[in-house]
PDB file of C-alpha atoms in Angstrom:
ATOM      1  CA  MET A1384      69.595  60.814 -46.226  1.00 48.00           C
ATOM      2  CA  THR A1385      70.902  64.276 -46.082  1.00 51.00           C
ATOM      3  CA  ASP A1386      73.297  65.639 -43.626  1.00 53.00           C
ATOM      4  CA  SER A1387      72.504  69.027 -42.166  1.00 52.00           C
ATOM      5  CA  ASN A1388      75.977  70.249 -43.157  1.00 56.00           C
ATOM      6  CA  GLU A1389      75.530  69.288 -46.743  1.00 59.00           C
ATOM      7  CA  THR A1390      74.585  71.921 -49.215  1.00 58.00           C
ATOM      8  CA  THR A1391      72.595  71.303 -52.290  1.00 64.00           C
ATOM      9  CA  ALA A1392      73.992  71.836 -55.758  1.00 59.00           C
ATOM     10  CA  PRO A1393      71.908  74.932 -56.477  1.00 62.00           C
ATOM     11  CA  ASP A1394      73.161  76.515 -53.246  1.00 64.00           C
ATOM     12  CA  ILE A1395      76.785  75.900 -54.251  1.00 63.00           C
ATOM     13  CA  ASP A1396      76.225  77.334 -57.715  1.00 61.00           C
ATOM     14  CA  ALA A1397      74.644  80.437 -56.235  1.00 60.00           C
ATOM     15  CA  ALA A1398      77.517  80.914 -53.806  1.00 58.00           C
ATOM     16  CA  VAL A1399      80.145  80.497 -56.552  1.00 55.00           C
ATOM     17  CA  THR A1400      78.293  82.909 -58.812  1.00 59.00           C
ATOM     18  CA  GLN A1401      78.230  85.522 -56.058  1.00 60.00           C
ATOM     19  CA  GLU A1402      81.938  85.083 -55.183  1.00 61.00           C
ATOM     20  CA  ALA A1403      83.221  85.010 -58.789  1.00 61.00           C
ATOM     21  CA  PRO A1404      83.045  88.781 -59.449  1.00 63.00           C
ATOM     22  CA  ALA A1405      84.807  89.482 -56.171  1.00 62.00           C
ATOM     23  CA  ALA A1406      87.562  87.003 -57.045  1.00 66.00           C
ATOM     24  CA  LYS A1407      87.936  88.514 -60.528  1.00 72.00           C
ATOM     25  CA  GLU A1408      88.258  91.985 -59.028  1.00 76.00           C
ATOM     26  CA  GLY A1409      90.903  90.697 -56.596  1.00 77.00           C
ATOM     27  CA  THR A1410      92.772  88.978 -59.421  1.00 86.00           C
ATOM     28  CA  ALA A1411      92.666  92.117 -61.554  1.00 84.00           C
ATOM     29  CA  ALA A1412      93.991  94.193 -58.658  1.00 86.00           C
ATOM     30  CA  LEU A1413      96.799  91.691 -58.068  1.00 89.00           C
ATOM     31  CA  GLU A1414      97.677  91.643 -61.768  1.00 89.00           C
ATOM     32  CA  ALA A1415      97.795  95.452 -61.814  1.00 90.00           C
ATOM     33  CA  GLU A1416     100.027  95.447 -58.744  1.00 90.00           C
ATOM     34  CA  VAL A1417     102.327  92.830 -60.328  1.00 92.00           C
ATOM     35  CA  ALA A1418     102.543  94.925 -63.509  1.00 92.00           C
ATOM     36  CA  SER A1419     103.339  98.036 -61.464  1.00 93.00           C
ATOM     37  CA  LEU A1420     106.026  96.204 -59.497  1.00 92.00           C
ATOM     38  CA  LYS A1421     107.530  94.799 -62.712  1.00 93.00           C
ATOM     39  CA  ASP A1422     107.651  98.326 -64.143  1.00 93.00           C
ATOM     40  CA  GLN A1423     109.330  99.647 -60.985  1.00 94.00           C
ATOM     41  CA  LEU A1424     111.840  96.782 -61.087  1.00 92.00           C
ATOM     42  CA  LEU A1425     112.692  97.432 -64.736  1.00 94.00           C
ATOM     43  CA  ARG A1426     113.124 101.148 -64.055  1.00 94.00           C
ATOM     44  CA  ALA A1427     115.345 100.449 -61.049  1.00 92.00           C
ATOM     45  CA  MET A1428     117.453  98.010 -63.073  1.00 93.00           C
ATOM     46  CA  ALA A1429     117.790 100.585 -65.871  1.00 94.00           C
ATOM     47  CA  GLU A1430     118.824 103.252 -63.357  1.00 94.00           C
ATOM     48  CA  VAL A1431     121.454 100.933 -61.855  1.00 93.00           C
ATOM     49  CA  GLU A1432     122.822 100.251 -65.343  1.00 94.00           C
ATOM     50  CA  ASN A1433     122.917 103.995 -66.108  1.00 94.00           C
ATOM     51  CA  VAL A1434     124.765 104.695 -62.857  1.00 93.00           C
ATOM     52  CA  ARG A1435     127.243 101.924 -63.677  1.00 93.00           C
ATOM     53  CA  ARG A1436     127.842 103.377 -67.159  1.00 94.00           C
ATOM     54  CA  ARG A1437     128.275 106.907 -65.792  1.00 93.00           C
ATOM     55  CA  ALA A1438     130.754 105.680 -63.191  1.00 91.00           C
ATOM     56  CA  GLN A1439     132.699 103.771 -65.862  1.00 92.00           C
ATOM     57  CA  LYS A1440     132.764 106.880 -68.104  1.00 89.00           C
ATOM     58  CA  GLU A1441     133.957 109.029 -65.196  1.00 88.00           C
ATOM     59  CA  ARG A1442     136.743 106.524 -64.423  1.00 87.00           C
ATOM     60  CA  GLU A1443     137.806 106.542 -68.080  1.00 82.00           C
ATOM     61  CA  ASP A1444     137.725 110.354 -68.236  1.00 78.00           C
ATOM     62  CA  THR A1445     139.665 110.623 -64.989  1.00 78.00           C
ATOM     63  CA  ALA A1446     142.359 108.330 -66.340  1.00 75.00           C
ATOM     64  CA  LYS A1447     142.371 110.088 -69.706  1.00 74.00           C
ATOM     65  CA  TYR A1448     142.514 113.662 -68.395  1.00 75.00           C
ATOM     66  CA  ALA A1449     144.291 113.142 -65.052  1.00 78.00           C
ATOM     67  CA  VAL A1450     147.487 114.664 -66.389  1.00 82.00           C
ATOM     68  CA  SER A1451     145.799 117.809 -67.746  1.00 85.00           C
ATOM     69  CA  GLY A1452     147.120 120.110 -65.022  1.00 84.00           C
ATOM     70  CA  PHE A1453     150.630 118.734 -65.357  1.00 88.00           C
ATOM     71  CA  ALA A1454     150.404 118.834 -69.156  1.00 89.00           C
ATOM     72  CA  LYS A1455     149.388 122.514 -69.025  1.00 90.00           C
ATOM     73  CA  GLU A1456     152.658 123.245 -67.252  1.00 90.00           C
ATOM     74  CA  LEU A1457     154.654 121.191 -69.750  1.00 92.00           C
ATOM     75  CA  VAL A1458     153.305 122.948 -72.836  1.00 94.00           C
ATOM     76  CA  SER A1459     154.942 126.130 -71.534  1.00 93.00           C
ATOM     77  CA  VAL A1460     158.208 124.205 -71.295  1.00 94.00           C
ATOM     78  CA  ALA A1461     157.750 123.085 -74.911  1.00 95.00           C
ATOM     79  CA  ASP A1462     157.170 126.717 -75.915  1.00 95.00           C
ATOM     80  CA  ASN A1463     160.362 127.798 -74.156  1.00 95.00           C
ATOM     81  CA  LEU A1464     162.418 125.030 -75.777  1.00 95.00           C
ATOM     82  CA  ARG A1465     161.160 126.158 -79.201  1.00 95.00           C
ATOM     83  CA  ARG A1466     161.971 129.808 -78.347  1.00 94.00           C
ATOM     84  CA  ALA A1467     165.491 128.803 -77.258  1.00 93.00           C
ATOM     85  CA  ILE A1468     166.082 126.976 -80.545  1.00 94.00           C
ATOM     86  CA  GLU A1469     164.743 129.883 -82.601  1.00 93.00           C
ATOM     87  CA  ALA A1470     166.780 132.429 -80.602  1.00 93.00           C
ATOM     88  CA  VAL A1471     170.102 131.039 -81.838  1.00 90.00           C
ATOM     89  CA  PRO A1472     171.066 133.012 -84.955  1.00 89.00           C
ATOM     90  CA  GLU A1473     172.252 131.105 -88.024  1.00 85.00           C
ATOM     91  CA  ASP A1474     175.700 132.702 -87.955  1.00 84.00           C
ATOM     92  CA  ALA A1475     176.209 131.591 -84.329  1.00 83.00           C
ATOM     93  CA  ARG A1476     175.382 128.009 -85.282  1.00 80.00           C
ATOM     94  CA  SER A1477     178.186 127.687 -87.796  1.00 80.00           C
ATOM     95  CA  GLY A1478     181.699 127.446 -86.462  1.00 77.00           C
ATOM     96  CA  ASN A1479     180.860 127.455 -82.755  1.00 84.00           C
ATOM     97  CA  ASP A1480     180.959 123.943 -81.324  1.00 87.00           C
ATOM     98  CA  GLN A1481     179.683 124.975 -77.899  1.00 90.00           C
ATOM     99  CA  VAL A1482     176.599 126.634 -79.365  1.00 90.00           C
ATOM    100  CA  ASN A1483     176.023 123.652 -81.683  1.00 90.00           C
ATOM    101  CA  ASN A1484     176.333 121.181 -78.794  1.00 92.00           C
ATOM    102  CA  LEU A1485     173.938 123.216 -76.669  1.00 92.00           C
ATOM    103  CA  LEU A1486     171.506 123.549 -79.557  1.00 93.00           C
ATOM    104  CA  THR A1487     171.695 119.807 -80.265  1.00 93.00           C
ATOM    105  CA  GLY A1488     170.854 119.090 -76.615  1.00 95.00           C
ATOM    106  CA  VAL A1489     167.901 121.479 -76.604  1.00 95.00           C
ATOM    107  CA  GLU A1490     166.581 119.978 -79.859  1.00 95.00           C
ATOM    108  CA  ALA A1491     166.913 116.443 -78.446  1.00 97.00           C
ATOM    109  CA  THR A1492     165.033 117.526 -75.321  1.00 97.00           C
ATOM    110  CA  GLU A1493     162.296 119.056 -77.467  1.00 97.00           C
ATOM    111  CA  ARG A1494     161.977 115.824 -79.497  1.00 97.00           C
ATOM    112  CA  GLN A1495     161.691 113.753 -76.306  1.00 97.00           C
ATOM    113  CA  LEU A1496     159.051 116.077 -74.897  1.00 96.00           C
ATOM    114  CA  ASN A1497     157.075 115.967 -78.156  1.00 96.00           C
ATOM    115  CA  ALA A1498     157.277 112.146 -78.151  1.00 96.00           C
ATOM    116  CA  ALA A1499     155.921 112.128 -74.584  1.00 94.00           C
ATOM    117  CA  PHE A1500     153.132 114.463 -75.722  1.00 94.00           C
ATOM    118  CA  ASP A1501     152.272 112.054 -78.537  1.00 94.00           C
ATOM    119  CA  ARG A1502     152.062 109.127 -76.102  1.00 92.00           C
ATOM    120  CA  ALA A1503     149.785 111.139 -73.790  1.00 89.00           C
ATOM    121  CA  GLY A1504     147.518 112.276 -76.642  1.00 91.00           C
ATOM    122  CA  ILE A1505     148.646 115.908 -76.462  1.00 94.00           C
ATOM    123  CA  VAL A1506     148.420 117.572 -79.867  1.00 95.00           C
ATOM    124  CA  LYS A1507     149.778 120.984 -80.848  1.00 95.00           C
ATOM    125  CA  LEU A1508     147.265 123.150 -82.730  1.00 94.00           C
ATOM    126  CA  ASP A1509     148.477 124.731 -85.967  1.00 92.00           C
ATOM    127  CA  PRO A1510     145.686 127.098 -87.061  1.00 95.00           C
ATOM    128  CA  LEU A1511     147.794 129.190 -89.463  1.00 94.00           C
ATOM    129  CA  GLY A1512     145.698 130.010 -92.537  1.00 92.00           C
ATOM    130  CA  GLN A1513     142.530 128.558 -90.997  1.00 94.00           C
ATOM    131  CA  PRO A1514     139.386 130.496 -90.090  1.00 95.00           C
ATOM    132  CA  PHE A1515     139.202 131.734 -86.515  1.00 95.00           C
ATOM    133  CA  ASP A1516     137.543 129.199 -84.193  1.00 95.00           C
ATOM    134  CA  PRO A1517     136.562 130.588 -80.768  1.00 94.00           C
ATOM    135  CA  ASN A1518     136.625 127.069 -79.351  1.00 95.00           C
ATOM    136  CA  PHE A1519     140.379 126.739 -79.951  1.00 96.00           C
ATOM    137  CA  HIS A1520     141.752 130.249 -80.581  1.00 96.00           C
ATOM    138  CA  GLN A1521     141.989 133.532 -78.723  1.00 95.00           C
ATOM    139  CA  VAL A1522     142.399 136.637 -80.874  1.00 95.00           C
ATOM    140  CA  VAL A1523     145.116 138.951 -79.623  1.00 95.00           C
ATOM    141  CA  ALA A1524     145.098 141.360 -82.571  1.00 93.00           C
ATOM    142  CA  GLU A1525     143.622 142.006 -85.994  1.00 93.00           C
ATOM    143  CA  VAL A1526     146.091 142.655 -88.820  1.00 91.00           C
ATOM    144  CA  ASP A1527     145.481 145.066 -91.726  1.00 90.00           C
ATOM    145  CA  GLY A1528     146.748 144.635 -95.249  1.00 81.00           C
ATOM    146  CA  THR A1529     146.722 140.881 -95.695  1.00 83.00           C
ATOM    147  CA  ASP A1530     145.464 139.073 -98.749  1.00 87.00           C
ATOM    148  CA  LYS A1531     143.598 136.614 -96.513  1.00 88.00           C
ATOM    149  CA  PRO A1532     139.840 136.700 -95.883  1.00 91.00           C
ATOM    150  CA  ALA A1533     138.758 138.485 -92.720  1.00 90.00           C
ATOM    151  CA  GLY A1534     138.948 136.284 -89.645  1.00 91.00           C
ATOM    152  CA  THR A1535     141.694 134.045 -91.050  1.00 93.00           C
ATOM    153  CA  VAL A1536     144.549 133.255 -88.656  1.00 95.00           C
ATOM    154  CA  VAL A1537     147.651 135.002 -90.043  1.00 95.00           C
ATOM    155  CA  THR A1538     150.031 134.733 -87.069  1.00 94.00           C
ATOM    156  CA  ILE A1539     150.347 132.334 -84.145  1.00 95.00           C
ATOM    157  CA  LEU A1540     151.771 134.087 -81.095  1.00 94.00           C
ATOM    158  CA  GLN A1541     151.435 131.083 -78.805  1.00 94.00           C
ATOM    159  CA  PRO A1542     150.423 127.617 -79.999  1.00 95.00           C
ATOM    160  CA  GLY A1543     147.409 125.898 -78.534  1.00 96.00           C
ATOM    161  CA  TYR A1544     147.189 122.277 -77.410  1.00 96.00           C
ATOM    162  CA  THR A1545     144.544 119.605 -76.974  1.00 95.00           C
ATOM    163  CA  ILE A1546     144.688 116.480 -74.841  1.00 92.00           C
ATOM    164  CA  GLN A1547     142.669 113.503 -76.056  1.00 88.00           C
ATOM    165  CA  GLY A1548     140.644 115.922 -78.197  1.00 88.00           C
ATOM    166  CA  ARG A1549     139.817 118.259 -75.298  1.00 91.00           C
ATOM    167  CA  LEU A1550     141.236 121.789 -75.263  1.00 94.00           C
ATOM    168  CA  LEU A1551     144.252 122.101 -72.982  1.00 93.00           C
ATOM    169  CA  ARG A1552     145.298 125.636 -73.942  1.00 95.00           C
ATOM    170  CA  GLU A1553     143.874 127.875 -76.656  1.00 96.00           C
ATOM    171  CA  ALA A1554     146.156 129.295 -79.320  1.00 96.00           C
ATOM    172  CA  MET A1555     146.894 133.022 -79.111  1.00 96.00           C
ATOM    173  CA  VAL A1556     146.501 134.294 -82.670  1.00 96.00           C
ATOM    174  CA  CYS A1557     146.342 137.356 -84.890  1.00 94.00           C
ATOM    175  CA  VAL A1558     143.646 137.345 -87.564  1.00 95.00           C
ATOM    176  CA  ALA A1559     143.175 139.220 -90.813  1.00 93.00           C
ATOM    177  CA  LYS A1560     141.150 142.375 -90.345  1.00 88.00           C
ATOM    178  CA  ALA A1561     138.086 143.013 -92.449  1.00 78.00           C
ATOM    179  CA  GLY A1562     138.904 145.381 -95.276  1.00 68.00           C
ATOM    180  CA  PRO A1563     136.481 147.474 -97.322  1.00 61.00           C
ATOM    181  CA  ASN A1564     135.666 144.463 -99.540  1.00 57.00           C
ATOM    182  CA  ASN A1565     135.709 141.823 -96.802  1.00 53.00           C
ATOM    183  CA  THR A1566     132.930 141.086 -94.388  1.00 54.00           C
ATOM    184  CA  LYS A1567     133.854 141.027 -90.739  1.00 55.00           C
ATOM    185  CA  VAL A1568     133.993 137.654 -89.021  1.00 57.00           C
ATOM    186  CA  ASP A1569     133.009 137.528 -85.357  1.00 60.00           C
ATOM    187  CA  THR A1570     136.240 136.931 -83.434  1.00 58.00           C
ATOM    188  CA  SER A1571     134.771 137.295 -79.964  1.00 62.00           C
ATOM    189  CA  ALA A1572     134.502 134.144 -77.942  1.00 55.00           C
TER     190      ALA A1572
END
């Protein structure tokens, strides 16, 4: 006895065979969508990580270079302390206790300032005898009649400084001028 709602086996097989391609197409579309969403998720996660790293780097740089403006002012103070020490003639140093006491105080102040510079990562540039480097030096004049190759720093008029490896103030220098046997080195920055 067969029920009118019952379907025969061949009818079921035919129905499944007809629906199978449609189901496979739907599955393929869903798999493609899942793959696309996974890709978008991975890209978003990578972008979040990049933003986090950039923010961390900016925080580190801010902490490292926060004192740059203040340090720029202090390097001028260091220059003036050095000038004061060098301005005292040798003959005034001997036999004059007041001058010696003043000089001792200025030298102690200079040492303290240099120690503070060391702690802050501020380094004085000493390019004397080195080739001109436009990244760290500014040429003020070219000097004739030196035995140095053209473009070599022969005089430092004002020292330069770096802070944590970054230029704080460029050194003002004089370089050897190109002679008839020397080739000219580009000293323009």
